[in-house]
Short mmCIF file of C-alpha atoms and ligand atoms in Angstrom, two decimals:
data_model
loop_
_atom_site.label_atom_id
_atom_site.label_comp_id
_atom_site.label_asym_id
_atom_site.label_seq_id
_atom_site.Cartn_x
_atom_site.Cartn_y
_atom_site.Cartn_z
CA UNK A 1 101.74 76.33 96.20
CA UNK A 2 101.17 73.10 94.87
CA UNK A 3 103.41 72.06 91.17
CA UNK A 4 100.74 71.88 88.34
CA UNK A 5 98.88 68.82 87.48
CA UNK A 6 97.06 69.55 84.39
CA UNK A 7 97.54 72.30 81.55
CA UNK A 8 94.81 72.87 80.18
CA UNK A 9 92.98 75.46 77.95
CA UNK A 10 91.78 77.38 80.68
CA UNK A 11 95.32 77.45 82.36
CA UNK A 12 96.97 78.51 79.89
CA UNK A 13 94.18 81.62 79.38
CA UNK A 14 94.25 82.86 82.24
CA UNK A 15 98.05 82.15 83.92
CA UNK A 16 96.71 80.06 86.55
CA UNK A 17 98.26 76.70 87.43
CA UNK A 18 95.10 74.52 88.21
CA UNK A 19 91.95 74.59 86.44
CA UNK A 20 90.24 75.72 89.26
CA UNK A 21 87.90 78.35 89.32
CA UNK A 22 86.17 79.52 92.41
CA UNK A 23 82.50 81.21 91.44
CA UNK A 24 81.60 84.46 92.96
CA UNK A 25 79.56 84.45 96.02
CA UNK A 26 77.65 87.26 96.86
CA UNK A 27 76.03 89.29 98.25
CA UNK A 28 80.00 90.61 99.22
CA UNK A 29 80.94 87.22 100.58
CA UNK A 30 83.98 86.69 97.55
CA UNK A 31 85.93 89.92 98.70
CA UNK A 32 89.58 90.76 97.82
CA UNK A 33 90.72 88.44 100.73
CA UNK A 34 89.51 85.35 99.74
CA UNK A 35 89.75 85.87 95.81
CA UNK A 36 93.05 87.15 96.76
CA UNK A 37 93.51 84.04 98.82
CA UNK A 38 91.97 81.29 95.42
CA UNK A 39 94.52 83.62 93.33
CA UNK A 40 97.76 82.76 95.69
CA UNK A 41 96.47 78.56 95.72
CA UNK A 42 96.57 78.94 91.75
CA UNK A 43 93.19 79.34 91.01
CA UNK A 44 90.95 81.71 89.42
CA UNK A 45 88.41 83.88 91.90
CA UNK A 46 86.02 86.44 91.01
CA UNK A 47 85.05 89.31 93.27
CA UNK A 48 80.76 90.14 93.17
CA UNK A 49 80.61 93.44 91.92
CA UNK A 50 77.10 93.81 92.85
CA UNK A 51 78.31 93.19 96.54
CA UNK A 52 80.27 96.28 96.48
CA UNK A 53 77.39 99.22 95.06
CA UNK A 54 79.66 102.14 96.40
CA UNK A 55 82.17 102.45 93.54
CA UNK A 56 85.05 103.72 96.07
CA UNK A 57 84.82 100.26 97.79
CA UNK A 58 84.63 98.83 94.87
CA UNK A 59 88.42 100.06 93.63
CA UNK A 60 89.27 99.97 97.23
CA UNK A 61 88.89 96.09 96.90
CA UNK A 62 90.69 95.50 93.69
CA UNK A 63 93.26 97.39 95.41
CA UNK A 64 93.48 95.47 97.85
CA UNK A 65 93.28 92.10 95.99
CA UNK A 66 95.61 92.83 93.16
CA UNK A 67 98.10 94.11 96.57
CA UNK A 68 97.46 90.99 98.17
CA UNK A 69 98.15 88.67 94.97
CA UNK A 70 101.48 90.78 94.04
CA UNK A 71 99.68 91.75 91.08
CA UNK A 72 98.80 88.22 89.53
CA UNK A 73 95.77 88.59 87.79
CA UNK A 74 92.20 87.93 88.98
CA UNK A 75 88.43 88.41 88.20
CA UNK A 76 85.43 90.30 88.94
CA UNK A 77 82.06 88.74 88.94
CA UNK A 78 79.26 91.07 87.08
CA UNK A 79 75.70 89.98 87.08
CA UNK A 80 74.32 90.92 83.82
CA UNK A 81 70.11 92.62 84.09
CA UNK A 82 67.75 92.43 80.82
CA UNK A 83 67.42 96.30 81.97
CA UNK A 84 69.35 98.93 79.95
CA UNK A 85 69.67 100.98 82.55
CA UNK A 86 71.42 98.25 84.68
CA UNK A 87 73.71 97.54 81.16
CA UNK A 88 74.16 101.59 81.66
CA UNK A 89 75.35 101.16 85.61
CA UNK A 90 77.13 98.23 84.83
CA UNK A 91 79.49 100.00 81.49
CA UNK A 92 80.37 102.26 84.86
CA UNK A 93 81.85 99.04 86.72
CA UNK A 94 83.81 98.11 83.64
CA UNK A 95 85.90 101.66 83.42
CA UNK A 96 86.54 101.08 86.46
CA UNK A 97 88.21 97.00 86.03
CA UNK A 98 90.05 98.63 82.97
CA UNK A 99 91.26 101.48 85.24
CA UNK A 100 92.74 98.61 87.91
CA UNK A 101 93.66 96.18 85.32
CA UNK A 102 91.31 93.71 86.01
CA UNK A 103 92.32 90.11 84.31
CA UNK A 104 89.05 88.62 83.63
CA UNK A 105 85.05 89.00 84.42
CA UNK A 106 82.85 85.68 85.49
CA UNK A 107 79.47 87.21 84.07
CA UNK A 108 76.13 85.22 84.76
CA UNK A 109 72.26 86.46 84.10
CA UNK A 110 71.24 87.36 80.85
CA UNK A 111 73.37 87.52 77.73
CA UNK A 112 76.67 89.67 77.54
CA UNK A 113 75.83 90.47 74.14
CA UNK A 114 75.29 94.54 75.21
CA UNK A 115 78.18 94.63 77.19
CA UNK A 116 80.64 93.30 75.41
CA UNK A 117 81.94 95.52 73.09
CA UNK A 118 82.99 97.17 76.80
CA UNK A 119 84.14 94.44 78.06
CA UNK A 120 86.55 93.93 74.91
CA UNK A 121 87.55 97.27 75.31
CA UNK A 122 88.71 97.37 78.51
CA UNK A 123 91.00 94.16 77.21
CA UNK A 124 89.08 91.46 79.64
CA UNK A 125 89.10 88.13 78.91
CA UNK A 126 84.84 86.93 79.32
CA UNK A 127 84.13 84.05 81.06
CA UNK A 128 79.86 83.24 81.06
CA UNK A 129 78.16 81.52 83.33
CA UNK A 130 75.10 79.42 82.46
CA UNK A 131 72.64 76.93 83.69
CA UNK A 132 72.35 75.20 79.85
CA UNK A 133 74.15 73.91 76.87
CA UNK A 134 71.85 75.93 74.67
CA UNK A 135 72.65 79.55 76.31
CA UNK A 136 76.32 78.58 75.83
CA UNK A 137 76.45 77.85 72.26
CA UNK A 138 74.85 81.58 72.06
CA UNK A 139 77.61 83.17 74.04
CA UNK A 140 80.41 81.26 72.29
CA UNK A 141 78.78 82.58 69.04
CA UNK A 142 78.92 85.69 70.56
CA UNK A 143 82.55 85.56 71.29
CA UNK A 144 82.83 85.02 74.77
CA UNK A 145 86.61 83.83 75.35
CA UNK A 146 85.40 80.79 77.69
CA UNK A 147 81.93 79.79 78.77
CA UNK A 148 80.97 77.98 82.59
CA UNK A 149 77.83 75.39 82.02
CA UNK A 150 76.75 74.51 85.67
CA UNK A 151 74.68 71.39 86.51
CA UNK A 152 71.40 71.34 88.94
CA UNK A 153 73.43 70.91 92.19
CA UNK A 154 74.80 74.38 91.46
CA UNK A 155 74.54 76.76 94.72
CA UNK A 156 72.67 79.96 93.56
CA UNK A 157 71.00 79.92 90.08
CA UNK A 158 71.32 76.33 88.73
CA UNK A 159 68.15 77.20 85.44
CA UNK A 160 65.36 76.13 85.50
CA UNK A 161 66.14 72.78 83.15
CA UNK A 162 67.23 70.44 85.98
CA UNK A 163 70.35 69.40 84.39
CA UNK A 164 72.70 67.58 85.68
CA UNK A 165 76.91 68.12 85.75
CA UNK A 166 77.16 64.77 84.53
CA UNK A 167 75.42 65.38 81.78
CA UNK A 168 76.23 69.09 81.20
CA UNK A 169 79.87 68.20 80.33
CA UNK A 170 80.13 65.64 78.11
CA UNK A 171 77.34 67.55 75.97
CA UNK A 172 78.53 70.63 76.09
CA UNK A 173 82.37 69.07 75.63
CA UNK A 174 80.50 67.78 72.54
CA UNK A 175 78.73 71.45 71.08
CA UNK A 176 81.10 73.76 72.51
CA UNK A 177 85.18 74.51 70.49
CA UNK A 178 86.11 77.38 72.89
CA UNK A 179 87.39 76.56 76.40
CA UNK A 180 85.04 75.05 78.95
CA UNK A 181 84.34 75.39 82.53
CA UNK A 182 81.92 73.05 84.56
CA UNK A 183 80.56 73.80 87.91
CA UNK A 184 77.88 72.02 89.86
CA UNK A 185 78.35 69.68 92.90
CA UNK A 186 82.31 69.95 92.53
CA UNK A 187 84.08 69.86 95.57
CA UNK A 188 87.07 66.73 95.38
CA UNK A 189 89.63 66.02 92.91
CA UNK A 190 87.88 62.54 91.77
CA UNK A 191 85.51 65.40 89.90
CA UNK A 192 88.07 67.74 89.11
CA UNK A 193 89.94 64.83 87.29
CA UNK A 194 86.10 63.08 85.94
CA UNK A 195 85.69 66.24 84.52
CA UNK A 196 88.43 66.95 82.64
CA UNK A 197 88.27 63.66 80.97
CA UNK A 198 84.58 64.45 80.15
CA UNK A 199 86.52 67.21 77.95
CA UNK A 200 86.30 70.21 80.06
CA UNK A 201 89.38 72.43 80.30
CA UNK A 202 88.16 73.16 84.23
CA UNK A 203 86.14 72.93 86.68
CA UNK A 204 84.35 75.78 89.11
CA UNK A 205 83.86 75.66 92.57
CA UNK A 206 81.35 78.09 95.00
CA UNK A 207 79.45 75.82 98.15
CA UNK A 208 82.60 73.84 98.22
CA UNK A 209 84.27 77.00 99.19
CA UNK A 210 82.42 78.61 101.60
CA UNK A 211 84.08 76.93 105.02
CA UNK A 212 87.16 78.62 103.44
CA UNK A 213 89.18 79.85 106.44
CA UNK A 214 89.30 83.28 104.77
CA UNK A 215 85.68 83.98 104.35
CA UNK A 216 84.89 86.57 107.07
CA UNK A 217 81.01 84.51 107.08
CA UNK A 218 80.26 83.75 110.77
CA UNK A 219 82.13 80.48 112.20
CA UNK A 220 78.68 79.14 113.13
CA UNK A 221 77.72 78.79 109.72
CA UNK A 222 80.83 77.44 108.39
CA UNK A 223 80.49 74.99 111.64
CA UNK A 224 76.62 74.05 109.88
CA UNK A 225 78.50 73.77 106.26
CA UNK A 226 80.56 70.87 108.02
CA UNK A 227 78.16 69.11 109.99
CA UNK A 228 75.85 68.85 107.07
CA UNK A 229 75.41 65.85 104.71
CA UNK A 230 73.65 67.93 101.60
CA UNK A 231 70.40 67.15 102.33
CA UNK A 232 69.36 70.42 103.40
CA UNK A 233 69.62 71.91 99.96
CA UNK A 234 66.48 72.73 98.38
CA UNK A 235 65.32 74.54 95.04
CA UNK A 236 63.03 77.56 95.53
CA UNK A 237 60.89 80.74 93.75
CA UNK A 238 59.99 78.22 91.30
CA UNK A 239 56.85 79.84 91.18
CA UNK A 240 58.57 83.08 89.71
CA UNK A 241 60.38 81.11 87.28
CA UNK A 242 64.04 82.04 89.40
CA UNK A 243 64.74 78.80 90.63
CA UNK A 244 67.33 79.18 93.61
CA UNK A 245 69.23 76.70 95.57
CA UNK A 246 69.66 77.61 99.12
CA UNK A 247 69.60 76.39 102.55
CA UNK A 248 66.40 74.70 103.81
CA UNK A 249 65.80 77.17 106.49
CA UNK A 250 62.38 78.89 107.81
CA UNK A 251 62.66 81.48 104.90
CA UNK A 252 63.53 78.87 102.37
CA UNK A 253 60.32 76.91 103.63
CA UNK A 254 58.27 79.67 103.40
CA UNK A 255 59.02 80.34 100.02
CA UNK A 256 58.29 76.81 99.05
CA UNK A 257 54.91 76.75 100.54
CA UNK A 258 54.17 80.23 97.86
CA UNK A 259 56.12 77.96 94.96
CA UNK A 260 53.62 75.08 95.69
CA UNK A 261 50.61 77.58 95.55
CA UNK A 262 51.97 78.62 92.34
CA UNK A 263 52.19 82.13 93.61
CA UNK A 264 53.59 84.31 90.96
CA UNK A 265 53.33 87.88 92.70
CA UNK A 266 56.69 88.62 94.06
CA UNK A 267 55.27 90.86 96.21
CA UNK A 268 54.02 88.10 98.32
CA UNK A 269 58.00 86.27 98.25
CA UNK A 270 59.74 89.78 99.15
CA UNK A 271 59.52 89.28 103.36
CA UNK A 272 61.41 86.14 102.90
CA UNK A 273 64.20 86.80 99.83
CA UNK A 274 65.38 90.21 101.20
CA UNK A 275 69.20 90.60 100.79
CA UNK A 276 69.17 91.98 104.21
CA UNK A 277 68.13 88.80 106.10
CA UNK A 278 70.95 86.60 103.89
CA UNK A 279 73.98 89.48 104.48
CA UNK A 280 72.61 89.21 108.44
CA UNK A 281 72.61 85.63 108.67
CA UNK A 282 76.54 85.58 107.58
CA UNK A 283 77.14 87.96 110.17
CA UNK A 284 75.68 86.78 113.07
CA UNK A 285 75.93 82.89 111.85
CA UNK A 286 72.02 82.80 112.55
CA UNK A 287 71.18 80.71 109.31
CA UNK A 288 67.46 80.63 110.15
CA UNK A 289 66.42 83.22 107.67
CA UNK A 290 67.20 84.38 104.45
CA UNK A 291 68.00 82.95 100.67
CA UNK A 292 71.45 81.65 101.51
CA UNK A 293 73.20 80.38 98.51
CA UNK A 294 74.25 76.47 98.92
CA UNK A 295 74.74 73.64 97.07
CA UNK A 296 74.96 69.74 97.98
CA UNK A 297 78.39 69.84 96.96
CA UNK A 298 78.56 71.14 100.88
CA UNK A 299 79.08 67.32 101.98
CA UNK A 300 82.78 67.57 100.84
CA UNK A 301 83.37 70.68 103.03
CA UNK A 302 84.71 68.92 106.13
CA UNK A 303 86.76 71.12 108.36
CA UNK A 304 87.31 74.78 108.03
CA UNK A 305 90.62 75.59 105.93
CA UNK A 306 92.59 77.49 104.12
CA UNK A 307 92.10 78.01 100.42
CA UNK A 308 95.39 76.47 100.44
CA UNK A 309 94.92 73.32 102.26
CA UNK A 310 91.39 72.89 100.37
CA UNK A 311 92.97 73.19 97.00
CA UNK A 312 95.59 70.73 98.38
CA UNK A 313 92.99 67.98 99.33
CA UNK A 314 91.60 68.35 95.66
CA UNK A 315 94.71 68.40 93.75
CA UNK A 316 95.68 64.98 95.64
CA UNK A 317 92.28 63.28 95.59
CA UNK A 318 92.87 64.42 91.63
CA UNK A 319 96.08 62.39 91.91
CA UNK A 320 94.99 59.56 92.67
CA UNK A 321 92.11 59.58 90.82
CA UNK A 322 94.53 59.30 87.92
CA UNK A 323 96.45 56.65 89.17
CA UNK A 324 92.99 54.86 89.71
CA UNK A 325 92.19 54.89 86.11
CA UNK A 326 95.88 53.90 85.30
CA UNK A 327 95.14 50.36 87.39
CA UNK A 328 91.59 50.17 85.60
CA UNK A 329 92.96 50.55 82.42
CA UNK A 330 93.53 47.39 79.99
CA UNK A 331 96.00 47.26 77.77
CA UNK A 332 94.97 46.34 74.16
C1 FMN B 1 77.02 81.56 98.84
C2 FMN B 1 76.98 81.61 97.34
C3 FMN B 1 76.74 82.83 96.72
C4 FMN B 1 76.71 82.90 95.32
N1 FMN B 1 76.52 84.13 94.71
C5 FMN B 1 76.63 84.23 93.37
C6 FMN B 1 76.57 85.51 92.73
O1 FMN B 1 76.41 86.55 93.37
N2 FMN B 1 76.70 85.55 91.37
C7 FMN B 1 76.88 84.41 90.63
O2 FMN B 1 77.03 84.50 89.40
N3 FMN B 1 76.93 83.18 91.21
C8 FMN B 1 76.82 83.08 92.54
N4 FMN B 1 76.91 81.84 93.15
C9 FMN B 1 77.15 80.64 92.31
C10 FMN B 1 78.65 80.29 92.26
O3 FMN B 1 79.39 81.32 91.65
C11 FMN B 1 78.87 78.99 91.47
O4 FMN B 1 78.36 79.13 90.16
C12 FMN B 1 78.20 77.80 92.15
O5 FMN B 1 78.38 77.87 93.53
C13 FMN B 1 78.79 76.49 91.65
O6 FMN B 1 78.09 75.39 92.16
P1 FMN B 1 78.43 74.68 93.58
O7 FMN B 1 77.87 75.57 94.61
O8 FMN B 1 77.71 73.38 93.48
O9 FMN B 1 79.91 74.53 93.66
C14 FMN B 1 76.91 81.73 94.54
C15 FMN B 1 77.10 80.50 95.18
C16 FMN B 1 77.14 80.42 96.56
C17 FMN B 1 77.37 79.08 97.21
#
């Protein structure tokens, strides 16, 4: 593993030695390997919870992960419903982190506010994801230990504001005290190093990620994650108010043509956003249907790696991003 760059908030928090945070990735696709394997680089993963519904899976991969990291800690991604009876399934999931000493939770969806007396209790540090400044002052006021703003080119959810990184973490450097994390488009260490010195404490990673050679996602799709040049992200369901970035495949088109309509009946979107078409396109490495999660941030993703090696190409990109600003720089 690579000696530390940067100390930072965020380091320091959560005993990792680079501020980098690798998003979960669901439906199942962060697992205990490659959290395991972000964990071991020095980062900070987060397994989906929601990918594992069988709760003896579940503890069978943080099991495995917390064998595979020699018991460094690491984090568990819970999505958070407005439905109290998802809060109710969901105070299940957390006995169970407390039970195998889970580190830390990325949440994202609505706010933790139900959950985290739970959360607290079972002694995990709360890291929330949002798309907006505004949704993180809430959480910090909350008392969230660290919020993650991320920017428009976010894979996944990116809000439905349209907001920029680049302008995501200045302001929210600017409105937020606790520790910061800012995700959106990052993949190379020119960011990782931009973005600390916009005054966040680190950045977080997902599209980036997902030629990692420890992904178990078909090689023909991590083959399509190399070849591409961005381009063929697209936000959809804008006409249910879910914006999405994904893929511009068939189903992705399909559900564009209902956005454009301003269809609002999800019934009419379900043939094309079933989970079962995404977790069968990672399998087989047939991306032509189903919501699959990217980003632009993609473009960076040049050759299938290790987490290692990735981390590697960021951490000295980050290096000499420094020393770049260090020739810039005039005295006064
Ligand atoms: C394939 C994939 C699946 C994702 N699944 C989830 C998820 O289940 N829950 C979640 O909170 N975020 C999810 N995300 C979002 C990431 O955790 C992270 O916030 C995002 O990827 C950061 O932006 P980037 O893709 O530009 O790096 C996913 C992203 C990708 C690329």
């Amino acid at each position: 593993m690579r000696s530390q760059l940067f100390k930072t908030r965020i380091t320091e928090m959560l005993g990792i030695r680079h501020p980098i945070l690798c998003g979960g990735m669901g439906p199942g696709v962060s697992d205990a390997n490659y959290v395991a394997a972000v964990v071991n680089a020095g980062g900070m993963g987060f397994i989906v919870a929601a990918g594992f519904p069988d709760p003896h899976v579940f503890r069978e991969q943080l099991r495995k992960c917390r064998e595979l990291t020699s018991g460094k800690g690491f984090g568990v991604n819970l999505y958070i419903s407005a439905q109290a009876e998802a809060t109710q399934r969901l105070q299940e999931h957390v006995k169970v982190l407390a039970e195998e000493r889970v580190l830390c939770v990325e949440t994202s969806g609505a706010s933790p506010e139900d959950i985290l007396p739970a959360l607290r209790d079972a002694g995990l540090k709360v890291l929330h994801k949002v798309p907006a400044v505004r949704y993180a002052r809430s959480a910090a006021r909350l008392g969230v230990d660290a919020v993650i703003v991320v920017g428009n080119d976010s894979g996944g959810h990116p809000g439905t504001y349209g907001i920029s990184s680049m302008v995501q973490a200045p302001h929210a450097a600017n409105e937020i005290s606790i520790p910061l994390v800012i995700g959106g488009g990052i993949g190379t260490g020119r960011q990782l190093a931009a973005t600390l010195m916009m005054g966040a404490d680190a950045v977080l990673m997902g599209s980036r990620m997902l030629v990692a050679e420890e992904l178990w996602i078909h090689p023909q799709y991590k083959d399509l994650l190399v070849q591409s040049d961005g381009t063929d992200s697209v936000v959809v369901k804008t006409g249910l108010r879910q914006h999405h970035r994904v893929l511009n495949n068939e189903s992705a088109k399909a559900v564009a043509a209902l956005d454009a309509i301003g269809v609002s009946d999800f019934e009419r979107y379900r043939p094309h956003v079933m989970g079962t078409l995404t977790t069968q396109a990672y399998l087989t490495g047939d991306s032509s249907l189903g919501m699959l999660d990217y980003g632009p941030s993609v473009v960076f993703a040049n050759a299938v790696q290790s987490v290692e090696v990735i981390f590697d190409e960021v951490l000295d990109d980050a290096q000499r991003a420094m020393q770049r600003m260090d020739l810039l720089h005039c005295e006064v």
